[in-house]
Coordinates of C-alpha atoms and ligand atoms in Angstrom, one line a residue:
X141 CA -12.4 -21.6 10.6
X142 CA -9.0 -21.7 9.1
X143 CA -9.4 -24.9 7.1
X144 CA -12.2 -23.5 5.0
X145 CA -10.4 -20.3 4.1
X146 CA -6.7 -20.8 4.4
X147 CA -6.1 -21.2 0.7
X148 CA -8.0 -18.1 -0.2
X149 CA -6.3 -15.3 -2.0
X150 CA -7.5 -12.2 -0.2
X151 CA -7.8 -8.8 -1.8
X152 CA -8.0 -5.8 0.5
X153 CA -10.2 -3.0 -0.6
X154 CA -9.8 0.5 0.9
X155 CA -13.3 1.7 -0.1
X156 CA -12.5 5.5 -0.1
X157 CA -9.9 5.0 -2.8
X158 CA -11.2 2.1 -4.8
X159 CA -13.9 3.2 -7.2
X160 CA -16.2 6.2 -7.1
X161 CA -19.6 5.6 -8.8
X162 CA -21.3 8.9 -8.2
X163 CA -18.6 11.5 -8.8
X164 CA -18.2 12.9 -5.3
X165 CA -14.5 12.1 -5.3
X166 CA -14.8 9.3 -2.7
X167 CA -14.9 5.6 -3.6
X168 CA -18.2 3.8 -2.7
X169 CA -19.9 0.4 -2.5
X170 CA -21.5 0.7 -5.9
X171 CA -18.1 1.4 -7.3
X172 CA -16.8 -1.9 -5.7
X173 CA -19.7 -3.8 -7.2
X174 CA -18.8 -2.5 -10.6
X175 CA -15.4 -4.0 -10.2
X176 CA -16.3 -7.4 -8.9
X177 CA -15.8 -9.1 -12.3
X178 CA -12.3 -7.6 -12.5
X179 CA -11.6 -8.9 -9.0
X180 CA -12.9 -12.3 -9.9
X181 CA -10.8 -12.3 -13.0
X182 CA -7.7 -12.0 -10.8
X183 CA -8.5 -15.3 -9.2
X184 CA -9.4 -13.7 -5.9
X185 CA -11.8 -15.5 -3.6
X186 CA -12.0 -13.3 -0.6
X187 CA -12.3 -9.6 -0.1
X188 CA -11.2 -7.8 3.1
X189 CA -13.2 -4.6 3.2
X190 CA -11.7 -1.8 5.2
X191 CA -14.3 0.0 7.3
X192 CA -17.5 1.0 5.6
X193 CA -19.4 1.9 8.8
X194 CA -20.7 5.3 9.7
X195 CA -17.8 7.5 10.8
X196 CA -16.8 11.1 11.2
X197 CA -13.6 10.1 9.3
X198 CA -11.0 11.3 11.7
X199 CA -9.1 8.2 10.8
X200 CA -10.8 7.3 7.6
X201 CA -13.4 5.0 9.0
X202 CA -11.3 3.4 11.8
X203 CA -13.3 5.7 14.1
X204 CA -16.7 4.1 14.0
X205 CA -19.8 6.1 15.0
X206 CA -22.3 3.4 14.3
X207 CA -21.3 -0.3 13.8
X208 CA -24.6 -1.2 12.2
X209 CA -24.9 1.6 9.6
X210 CA -23.1 2.3 6.4
X211 CA -21.1 5.5 5.9
X212 CA -23.5 7.6 3.7
X213 CA -20.7 8.7 1.3
X214 CA -20.1 4.9 0.7
X215 CA -23.8 4.1 0.1
X216 CA -26.6 2.4 1.9
X217 CA -27.2 -0.9 3.7
X218 CA -29.1 -2.0 0.5
X219 CA -25.9 -1.3 -1.4
X220 CA -23.9 -3.4 1.1
X221 CA -26.4 -6.3 0.9
X222 CA -26.2 -6.1 -2.9
X223 CA -22.4 -6.2 -2.7
X224 CA -22.5 -9.3 -0.5
X225 CA -24.9 -11.0 -2.9
X226 CA -23.0 -10.1 -6.0
X227 CA -19.7 -11.2 -4.5
X228 CA -21.2 -14.4 -3.4
X229 CA -22.6 -15.1 -6.8
X230 CA -19.1 -14.9 -8.1
X231 CA -17.7 -17.2 -5.4
X232 CA -16.1 -14.4 -3.4
X233 CA -16.5 -14.1 0.3
X234 CA -16.2 -10.9 2.3
X235 CA -14.5 -10.2 5.6
X236 CA -15.2 -7.0 7.4
X237 CA -12.9 -4.8 9.5
X238 CA -13.8 -5.2 13.1
X239 CA -12.5 -2.2 15.1
X240 CA -13.2 -2.9 18.7
X241 CA -10.3 -1.4 20.6
X242 CA -12.0 2.0 20.3
X243 CA -15.1 3.7 18.9
X244 CA -15.5 7.2 17.5
X245 CA -16.1 9.9 20.1
X246 CA -19.2 10.5 18.0
X247 CA -20.6 7.1 18.8
X248 CA -23.8 7.2 20.8
X249 CA -22.2 5.3 23.6
X250 CA -19.5 8.0 24.1
X251 CA -22.0 10.8 23.6
X252 CA -24.2 9.4 26.3
X253 CA -21.2 8.9 28.6
X254 CA -20.4 12.5 28.1
X255 CA -24.0 13.4 28.9
X256 CA -23.5 11.8 32.3
X257 CA -25.0 8.4 31.9
X258 CA -23.1 6.1 34.2
X259 CA -23.9 3.0 32.2
X260 CA -22.1 4.4 29.2
X261 CA -19.3 6.0 31.1
X262 CA -18.3 2.5 32.0
X263 CA -18.0 1.6 28.3
X264 CA -14.8 3.6 28.2
X265 CA -11.6 3.9 30.1
X266 CA -11.9 6.9 32.3
X267 CA -9.3 7.5 35.0
X268 CA -8.5 10.3 37.5
X269 CA -5.4 12.4 37.1
X270 CA -3.3 13.0 40.2
X271 CA -2.5 16.5 41.4
X272 CA -2.6 18.0 38.0
X273 CA -0.8 15.1 36.4
X274 CA -2.1 12.6 33.9
X275 CA -3.3 9.1 35.1
X276 CA -0.1 7.5 33.8
X277 CA 2.9 8.1 31.5
X278 CA 1.7 6.0 28.5
X279 CA 2.4 6.8 24.9
X280 CA 0.1 6.8 21.9
X281 CA 0.2 5.2 18.5
X282 CA -0.4 8.5 16.7
X283 CA 2.3 10.5 18.4
X284 CA 0.0 12.4 20.7
X285 CA -0.9 12.2 24.4
X286 CA -3.2 9.3 25.1
X287 CA -5.2 11.0 27.8
X288 CA -7.8 13.7 27.0
X289 CA -9.9 15.5 29.6
X290 CA -13.3 14.0 30.0
X291 CA -16.0 16.5 31.1
X292 CA -15.2 19.3 33.4
X293 CA -11.3 19.6 33.6
X294 CA -11.7 20.5 37.3
X295 CA -12.7 16.9 37.9
X296 CA -9.4 15.7 36.6
X297 CA -11.1 12.9 34.7
X298 CA -9.4 11.7 31.5
X299 CA -10.3 9.1 28.9
X300 CA -7.8 6.9 27.3
X301 CA -7.2 6.9 23.5
X302 CA -4.3 4.8 22.2
X303 CA -5.0 6.3 18.8
X304 CA -6.5 9.8 18.0
X305 CA -8.4 11.7 20.6
X306 CA -11.5 11.0 18.5
X307 CA -11.0 7.3 19.1
X308 CA -11.7 6.6 22.8
X309 CA -10.6 3.1 23.9
X310 CA -13.4 0.7 25.0
X311 CA -13.4 -0.7 28.5
X312 CA -13.1 -4.5 28.1
X313 CA -13.5 -5.0 31.8
X314 CA -17.2 -4.2 31.3
X315 CA -19.3 -7.3 30.3
X316 CA -21.7 -5.0 28.5
X317 CA -18.9 -4.1 26.1
X318 CA -18.5 -7.8 25.4
X319 CA -22.2 -8.2 24.9
X320 CA -22.5 -5.3 22.5
X321 CA -19.6 -6.3 20.4
X322 CA -20.8 -9.9 20.2
X323 CA -24.1 -8.6 19.0
X324 CA -22.5 -6.4 16.4
X325 CA -20.5 -9.4 15.1
X326 CA -23.7 -11.5 14.9
X327 CA -25.4 -8.8 13.0
X328 CA -22.8 -8.9 10.2
X329 CA -22.4 -12.7 10.3
X330 CA -26.1 -13.2 10.0
X331 CA -25.9 -11.1 6.8
X332 CA -23.4 -13.6 5.5
X333 CA -20.0 -12.0 5.9
X334 CA -17.3 -14.7 6.2
X335 CA -15.4 -13.3 9.1
X336 CA -13.4 -10.4 10.3
X337 CA -10.0 -8.7 10.1
X338 CA -9.7 -7.6 13.7
X339 CA -8.1 -4.2 14.1
X340 CA -5.2 -3.9 16.7
X341 CA -6.8 -6.8 18.4
X342 CA -4.0 -7.7 20.7
X343 CA -4.1 -4.4 22.6
X344 CA -7.8 -4.3 23.6
X345 CA -7.4 -5.5 27.1
X346 CA -5.4 -3.3 29.4
X347 CA -4.1 -5.5 32.3
X348 CA -3.1 -2.6 34.4
X349 CA -2.9 1.2 34.3
X350 CA 0.4 1.6 36.1
X351 CA 3.1 3.7 34.6
X352 CA 5.0 2.0 31.9
X353 CA 8.7 1.4 31.4
X354 CA 10.1 4.5 29.6
X355 CA 10.5 3.6 26.0
X356 CA 11.1 5.4 22.7
X357 CA 7.9 3.7 21.3
X358 CA 4.7 3.4 23.2
X359 CA 5.7 3.7 26.8
X360 CA 3.2 1.5 28.8
X361 CA 2.7 -1.1 26.1
X362 CA 3.7 -4.0 28.4
X363 CA 0.4 -3.3 30.2
X364 CA -1.7 -4.0 27.2
X365 CA 0.1 -6.0 24.5
X366 CA -1.3 -9.6 24.2
X367 CA -2.5 -9.8 27.8
X368 CA -4.1 -12.8 29.4
X369 CA -7.4 -10.8 29.5
X370 CA -7.1 -10.3 25.7
X371 CA -6.6 -14.1 25.2
X372 CA -9.7 -14.8 27.3
X373 CA -11.9 -12.4 25.4
X374 CA -10.7 -13.8 22.0
X375 CA -11.4 -17.4 23.1
X376 CA -14.9 -16.4 24.4
X377 CA -15.8 -14.5 21.2
X378 CA -14.7 -17.5 19.1
X379 CA -16.7 -19.9 21.3
X380 CA -19.8 -17.7 21.7
X381 CA -20.0 -16.2 18.2
X382 CA -17.5 -17.0 15.5
X383 CA -17.6 -20.8 15.6
X384 CA -21.3 -20.8 15.3
X385 CA -20.9 -19.2 11.9
X386 CA -17.7 -21.0 10.9
X387 CA -16.2 -17.6 10.6
X388 CA -12.6 -16.7 9.7
X389 CA -10.5 -14.2 11.6
X390 CA -7.2 -12.5 11.0
X391 CA -6.0 -10.4 13.8
X392 CA -3.9 -7.3 13.2
X393 CA -1.5 -7.8 16.0
X394 CA 1.1 -5.1 16.7
X395 CA 4.5 -5.9 18.1
X396 CA 4.0 -9.6 18.3
X397 CA 6.9 -12.0 18.3
X398 CA 6.7 -15.6 17.2
X399 CA 5.7 -16.8 20.6
X400 CA 2.9 -14.2 20.9
X401 CA 1.7 -15.0 17.4
X402 CA 1.7 -18.7 18.2
X403 CA -0.3 -18.1 21.4
X404 CA -2.9 -16.1 19.6
X405 CA -3.4 -18.7 16.8
X406 CA -2.6 -22.1 18.4
X407 CA -5.6 -24.3 17.4
X408 CA -5.9 -25.8 20.8
X409 CA -6.5 -22.3 22.3
X410 CA -9.2 -21.5 19.9
X411 CA -8.6 -17.7 19.6
X412 CA -7.7 -16.3 16.2
X413 CA -7.2 -18.2 12.9
X414 CA -4.3 -16.1 11.7
X415 CA -2.5 -12.9 12.5
X416 CA -0.8 -10.1 10.6
X417 CA 2.6 -9.8 12.2
X418 CA 4.7 -6.7 11.4
X419 CA 8.3 -7.7 11.8
X420 CA 9.0 -7.9 8.1
X421 CA 7.4 -4.5 7.6
X422 CA 10.0 -3.2 10.1
X423 CA 13.0 -4.4 8.2
X424 CA 13.7 -0.9 6.8
X425 CA 13.2 1.2 9.9
X426 CA 15.2 2.3 13.0
X427 CA 13.2 1.9 16.1
X428 CA 10.0 3.6 15.0
X429 CA 8.4 3.4 11.6
X430 CA 8.8 7.1 10.9
X431 CA 12.6 6.6 10.8
X432 CA 13.3 4.7 7.6
X433 CA 16.7 3.4 6.8
X434 CA 18.0 2.1 3.5
X435 CA 16.3 -1.1 2.5
X436 CA 18.6 -4.1 2.8
X437 CA 17.0 -7.1 1.1
X438 CA 18.9 -9.5 3.4
X439 CA 17.1 -8.1 6.4
X440 CA 13.7 -8.8 4.8
X441 CA 14.8 -12.4 3.8
X442 CA 16.0 -13.0 7.4
X443 CA 12.6 -12.0 8.9
X444 CA 10.7 -14.0 6.2
X445 CA 12.6 -17.1 6.9
X446 CA 12.2 -16.7 10.6
X447 CA 8.4 -16.5 10.4
X448 CA 8.1 -19.1 7.7
X449 CA 10.0 -21.6 9.9
X450 CA 8.8 -20.4 13.3
X451 CA 5.0 -20.4 12.8
X452 CA 3.0 -23.1 11.1
X453 CA 0.7 -20.8 9.3
X454 CA 1.4 -17.2 8.3
X455 CA -0.5 -14.4 6.5
X456 CA 1.8 -13.4 3.6
X457 CA 1.5 -9.7 2.8
X458 CA 3.7 -6.9 1.6
X459 CA 1.2 -4.1 1.5
X460 CA -1.9 -2.7 3.2
X461 CA -3.5 0.7 3.7
X462 CA -0.9 1.7 6.4
X463 CA 2.3 0.7 4.6
X464 CA 4.2 2.3 1.8
X465 CA 3.9 0.6 -1.6
X466 CA 6.1 -2.4 -1.8
X467 CA 7.5 -1.7 -5.3
X468 CA 8.7 1.7 -4.1
X469 CA 9.9 0.3 -0.8
X470 CA 11.7 -2.9 -1.9
X471 CA 12.8 -2.2 -5.5
X472 CA 14.3 0.7 -7.3
X473 CA 11.1 1.3 -9.3
X474 CA 11.4 3.4 -12.4
X475 CA 12.4 1.2 -15.4
X476 CA 12.2 -1.8 -13.0
X477 CA 8.8 -1.1 -11.6
X478 CA 6.9 -3.8 -13.5
X479 CA 9.5 -6.5 -13.3
X480 CA 10.1 -5.7 -9.6
X481 CA 6.4 -5.8 -8.8
X482 CA 6.2 -9.2 -10.4
X483 CA 9.2 -10.5 -8.5
X484 CA 7.6 -9.4 -5.2
X485 CA 4.4 -11.1 -6.2
X486 CA 6.2 -14.2 -7.2
X487 CA 7.9 -14.3 -3.8
X488 CA 4.7 -13.6 -1.9
X489 CA 2.7 -16.3 -3.5
X490 CA 5.6 -18.8 -3.1
X491 CA 5.6 -18.4 0.7
X492 CA 3.6 -20.7 3.0
X493 CA 0.5 -19.1 4.2
X494 CA -2.7 -17.2 3.2
X495 CA -1.8 -14.5 0.6
X496 CA -3.2 -11.0 1.1
X497 CA -3.0 -8.4 -1.7
X498 CA -3.8 -4.8 -1.4
X499 CA -5.6 -2.9 -4.1
X500 CA -3.3 -1.6 -6.8
X501 CA -0.5 -4.0 -5.9
X502 CA -1.6 -6.1 -8.9
X503 CA -0.5 -3.3 -11.2
X504 CA 2.5 -2.3 -9.3
X505 CA 1.2 1.0 -8.0
X506 CA 3.8 3.2 -6.4
X507 CA 4.0 5.5 -3.4
X508 CA 2.0 8.7 -3.8
X509 CA 3.6 11.8 -5.4
X510 CA 3.0 14.4 -2.7
X511 CA 4.8 17.7 -2.6
X512 CA 4.0 19.0 0.8
X513 CA 2.1 18.2 4.0
X514 CA -0.9 20.2 2.6
X515 CA -1.6 17.4 0.2
X516 CA -1.6 14.7 3.0
X517 CA -4.8 13.8 4.7
X518 CA -3.6 11.1 7.1
X519 CA -4.0 12.1 10.7
X520 CA -1.0 10.1 11.7
X521 CA 1.3 12.1 9.4
X522 CA 0.0 15.4 10.7
X523 CA 0.6 14.3 14.3
X524 CA 4.1 13.1 13.5
X525 CA 4.8 16.5 11.9
X526 CA 3.7 18.2 15.1
X527 CA 5.8 15.9 17.2
X528 CA 8.9 16.3 15.1
X529 CA 8.4 20.1 15.1
X530 CA 8.3 19.9 18.9
X531 CA 11.5 18.0 18.9
X532 CA 13.1 20.9 16.9
X533 CA 13.4 19.0 13.6
X534 CA 13.3 21.6 10.9
X535 CA 11.1 21.4 7.8
X536 CA 12.9 19.9 4.9
X537 CA 13.8 17.0 7.2
X538 CA 10.3 16.7 8.7
X539 CA 8.7 16.6 5.3
X540 CA 11.3 14.0 4.0
X541 CA 10.4 11.7 6.9
X542 CA 6.7 12.0 6.4
X543 CA 6.8 11.8 2.6
X544 CA 8.4 8.4 2.9
X545 CA 6.3 7.0 5.6
X546 CA 2.9 8.6 5.3
X547 CA 0.0 6.1 5.1
X548 CA -1.4 8.2 2.3
X549 CA 1.3 6.7 0.1
X550 CA -0.9 3.6 -0.1
X551 CA -4.2 5.4 -0.1
X552 CA -4.0 7.3 -3.4
X553 CA -6.9 6.5 -5.6
X554 CA -6.8 3.3 -7.6
X555 CA -5.6 3.8 -11.1
X556 CA -8.1 2.2 -13.5
X557 CA -7.4 4.0 -16.7
X558 CA -5.6 6.9 -18.4
X559 CA -8.7 9.1 -18.6
X560 CA -8.9 12.1 -16.3
X561 CA -9.5 11.1 -12.7
X562 CA -7.7 7.8 -13.5
X563 CA -11.1 6.1 -14.1
X564 CA -11.5 6.4 -10.3
X565 CA -13.7 9.4 -10.2
X566 CA -15.4 11.9 -12.5
X567 CA -15.2 14.5 -9.7
X568 CA -12.4 15.9 -7.6
X569 CA -10.6 13.0 -5.8
X570 CA -10.4 13.2 -2.0
X571 CA -6.7 12.5 -2.2
X572 CA -4.2 13.4 -5.0
X573 CA -4.0 10.8 -7.7
X574 CA -0.5 9.8 -8.7
X575 CA 0.4 11.6 -11.9
X576 CA 1.8 8.3 -13.2
X577 CA -1.7 7.0 -13.7
X578 CA -1.5 7.7 -17.4
X579 CA 1.0 4.9 -17.6
X580 CA 0.3 2.8 -14.5
X581 CA -3.3 1.8 -14.7
X582 CA -5.4 -1.4 -14.9
X583 CA -6.7 -0.8 -18.5
X584 CA -3.2 -0.4 -19.9
X585 CA -1.7 -3.3 -17.9
X586 CA -4.5 -5.6 -19.1
X587 CA -3.6 -4.8 -22.7
X588 CA -0.1 -6.2 -22.1
X589 CA 0.1 -10.0 -22.2
X590 CA 3.3 -9.6 -20.0
X591 CA 1.7 -7.1 -17.7
X592 CA 1.8 -7.3 -13.9
X593 CA -1.8 -8.5 -13.8
X594 CA -1.0 -11.3 -16.2
X595 CA 1.7 -12.4 -13.9
X596 CA -0.5 -12.0 -10.9
X597 CA -3.1 -14.3 -12.5
X598 CA -0.4 -16.8 -13.4
X599 CA 1.3 -17.1 -10.1
X600 CA -2.0 -17.1 -8.2
X601 CA -3.5 -19.8 -10.4
X602 CA -0.3 -21.8 -10.0
X603 CA -0.4 -21.6 -6.3
X604 CA -4.1 -22.7 -6.2
X605 CA -3.3 -25.8 -8.2
X606 CA -0.1 -26.7 -6.4
X607 CA -0.3 -28.9 -3.2
X608 CA 3.4 -28.1 -2.7
X609 CA 2.8 -24.3 -2.5
X610 CA -0.4 -24.7 -0.6
X611 CA 0.8 -27.2 2.0
X612 CA 4.4 -27.9 1.6
X613 CA 7.1 -27.1 4.1
X614 CA 9.5 -24.2 3.8
X615 CA 13.3 -24.4 3.8
X616 CA 15.7 -21.7 3.1
X617 CA 18.4 -22.6 0.6
X618 CA 20.3 -19.4 0.3
X619 CA 20.1 -15.8 1.6
X620 CA 22.6 -13.3 0.3
X621 CA 22.9 -9.6 -0.2
X622 CA 20.6 -9.7 -3.2
X623 CA 19.4 -13.3 -3.8
X624 CA 16.9 -15.3 -1.9
X625 CA 16.4 -19.0 -2.7
X626 CA 14.0 -21.3 -0.8
X627 CA 12.4 -24.6 -1.2
X628 CA 8.9 -25.8 -0.6
X629 CA 8.4 -29.6 -0.2
X630 CA 5.5 -32.0 0.1
X631 CA 5.6 -35.8 -0.1
X632 CA 8.9 -35.7 -2.0
X633 CA 7.7 -33.1 -4.5
X634 CA 9.8 -30.0 -4.4
X635 CA 9.6 -26.4 -5.7
X636 CA 12.4 -23.9 -5.6
X637 CA 11.8 -20.2 -5.6
X638 CA 14.6 -17.8 -6.6
X639 CA 14.3 -14.1 -6.2
X640 CA 16.8 -11.4 -7.2
X641 CA 16.4 -8.1 -5.4
X642 CA 19.2 -6.4 -7.3
X643 CA 18.6 -3.9 -10.1
X644 CA 21.4 -5.7 -11.9
X645 CA 22.5 -9.1 -13.1
X646 CA 23.7 -11.4 -10.3
X647 CA 25.4 -14.7 -10.6
X648 CA 23.2 -17.6 -9.2
X649 CA 24.9 -18.6 -6.0
X650 CA 23.7 -22.2 -5.9
X651 CA 23.2 -24.9 -8.3
X652 CA 19.6 -25.0 -9.5
X653 CA 17.8 -28.0 -11.0
X654 CA 14.4 -28.5 -12.5
X655 CA 11.9 -27.2 -15.0
X656 CA 10.6 -23.6 -14.9
X657 CA 7.1 -23.5 -13.6
X658 CA 6.7 -19.7 -13.4
X659 CA 9.0 -16.9 -14.3
X660 CA 8.7 -13.1 -14.4
X661 CA 10.9 -12.8 -17.5
X662 CA 9.5 -15.8 -19.3
X663 CA 11.8 -18.7 -19.7
X664 CA 14.3 -20.0 -17.2
X665 CA 17.3 -18.6 -15.4
X666 CA 20.7 -19.2 -16.9
X667 CA 23.8 -19.0 -14.7
X668 CA 22.9 -15.4 -14.1
X669 CA 19.8 -13.8 -12.7
X670 CA 18.5 -10.7 -14.5
X671 CA 17.5 -7.6 -12.5
X672 CA 14.6 -8.5 -10.2
X673 CA 14.3 -11.9 -11.7
X674 CA 11.9 -14.4 -10.2
X675 CA 11.8 -18.1 -11.1
X676 CA 9.9 -20.9 -9.6
X677 CA 11.3 -24.3 -10.5
X678 CA 9.7 -27.7 -10.3
X679 CA 12.4 -30.1 -9.2
X680 CA 11.9 -33.5 -10.7
Ligands
LIG831 O1 3.0 0.3 12.1 C1 2.1 -0.2 12.7 C2 2.4 -1.5 13.3 O2 3.7 -1.8 13.4 C3 0.9 0.5 12.7 O3 0.6 1.1 11.4 C4 -0.4 -0.2 13.1 O4 -0.6 -1.2 12.2 C5 -1.5 0.7 13.3 O5 -1.2 1.8 14.0 C6 -2.7 0.0 13.7 O6 -3.5 0.1 12.5 C7 -4.9 -0.1 12.6 O7 -5.6 0.6 13.6 C8 -5.5 2.0 13.5 C9 -5.9 2.5 12.1 O8 -5.6 3.9 12.0 C10 -5.1 1.7 11.0 O9 -5.5 2.2 9.7 C11 -5.4 0.3 11.2 O10 -4.9 -0.5 10.2 C12 -6.5 2.5 14.5 O11 -7.8 1.9 14.3

């Protein structure tokens, strides 16, 4: 149901790191409830809640052991119901994370499969090895082998796991899996959730299990990326379940190009409403995401323009729980942290599409300050370290690579105040809090009329009141080494967005006209743009 929700501003909450109400060092649902007024005050109207289901936490909740129960450290089902109600009372809808490519190996289905129940064995992808060899040569998202022995190794049975070995992939050939998942979706929709963010949704259906073309990243992916089978499942789920509740879906879709994203979201096909594509998140990497290269703003601009013009409706995001913090990644930070964070927000809200914000982005939180792998919890980072070690990469280099790319960079606890525990917890936080919390925190930012939050509120409110930003077309005017200028237009009304990605003054390369609508320095641009300046002009 895109029409109903497309103009929402969506705020992603990573529950573990958001707000801890009981002092156990882990964020929880009561903590989220206590911050709803704050979220509302930002002008947010939808929350995307990362998994809160029961989980052994191998992958922080993306390994689900019970889709209909709440993780005890997050609270109870009563807490969840209260969250839903309190959010609704404030005009905020909630979308849940739907993780249906895999379950946890501690899910009852997998446990019964292991205990020998044929019915449940068929819920998973279990294949025979051949003469001591694995069933195929596929790769794995978390830098490990995707096949793990199932039962007695002498039988040479293996189960597939595209992610960790505690995340066995579901067998979408089995109609029972479809039935179970539909029922789970109905369970949450009946409670009143507005829809789902669908985890790695374009890989759920494996069209074949043949060996893949050898590749640096994910050998075998051609057998499961956006397959026909996946399209059919998505259309069926929409028809059988989602449309009955006018639910909204955003699919996390890995390695999609424009054509694939179009096919997954084309209204006439009735599959997903929107997708998270990743090409712009790949603009500072070489091949795989663990190899970062120097950020060149022009590469980001090129990808943004490509998607803005190539797809009618995008999701616009710079951060989530898997990506480094945008202010660290796309600006020099330091003395430019606040102005840079505002420029990035200005750019994000000026693009055409549904805007997604990740917790902490509204105060310009930075990448974590980790000193060694011992401080990192993320399973992916630990696996990458093992893999890199296997390749003979020695330690200062391994750590440098992981420190930059670890998903924990975005998962450090939310910085609410300068008090100990950053106002996040009264206990020992599950992950190291960034020591800059004494300066970078919500309380302090709110005291500043020119703070990042104030700017966030301003640009968000402006977008919500502007037909041109909500519905207008996108046209690139200029893309240079540092400066990005584009125009949004609707019925002859125009807005021009100007962004300077340089930590220095840059001469404006094009002639700009119009009155300043929003600006991160206050006031308009002269002939020169100041470091990380953002201006939105109304062209009369
Ligand atoms: O870089 C990526 C895509 O280019 C990946 O981070 C990708 O988004 C990711 O591997 C898939 O992420 C999702 O599913 C995982 C979970 O660990 C992530 O947190 C979740 O966002 C497995 O469920």
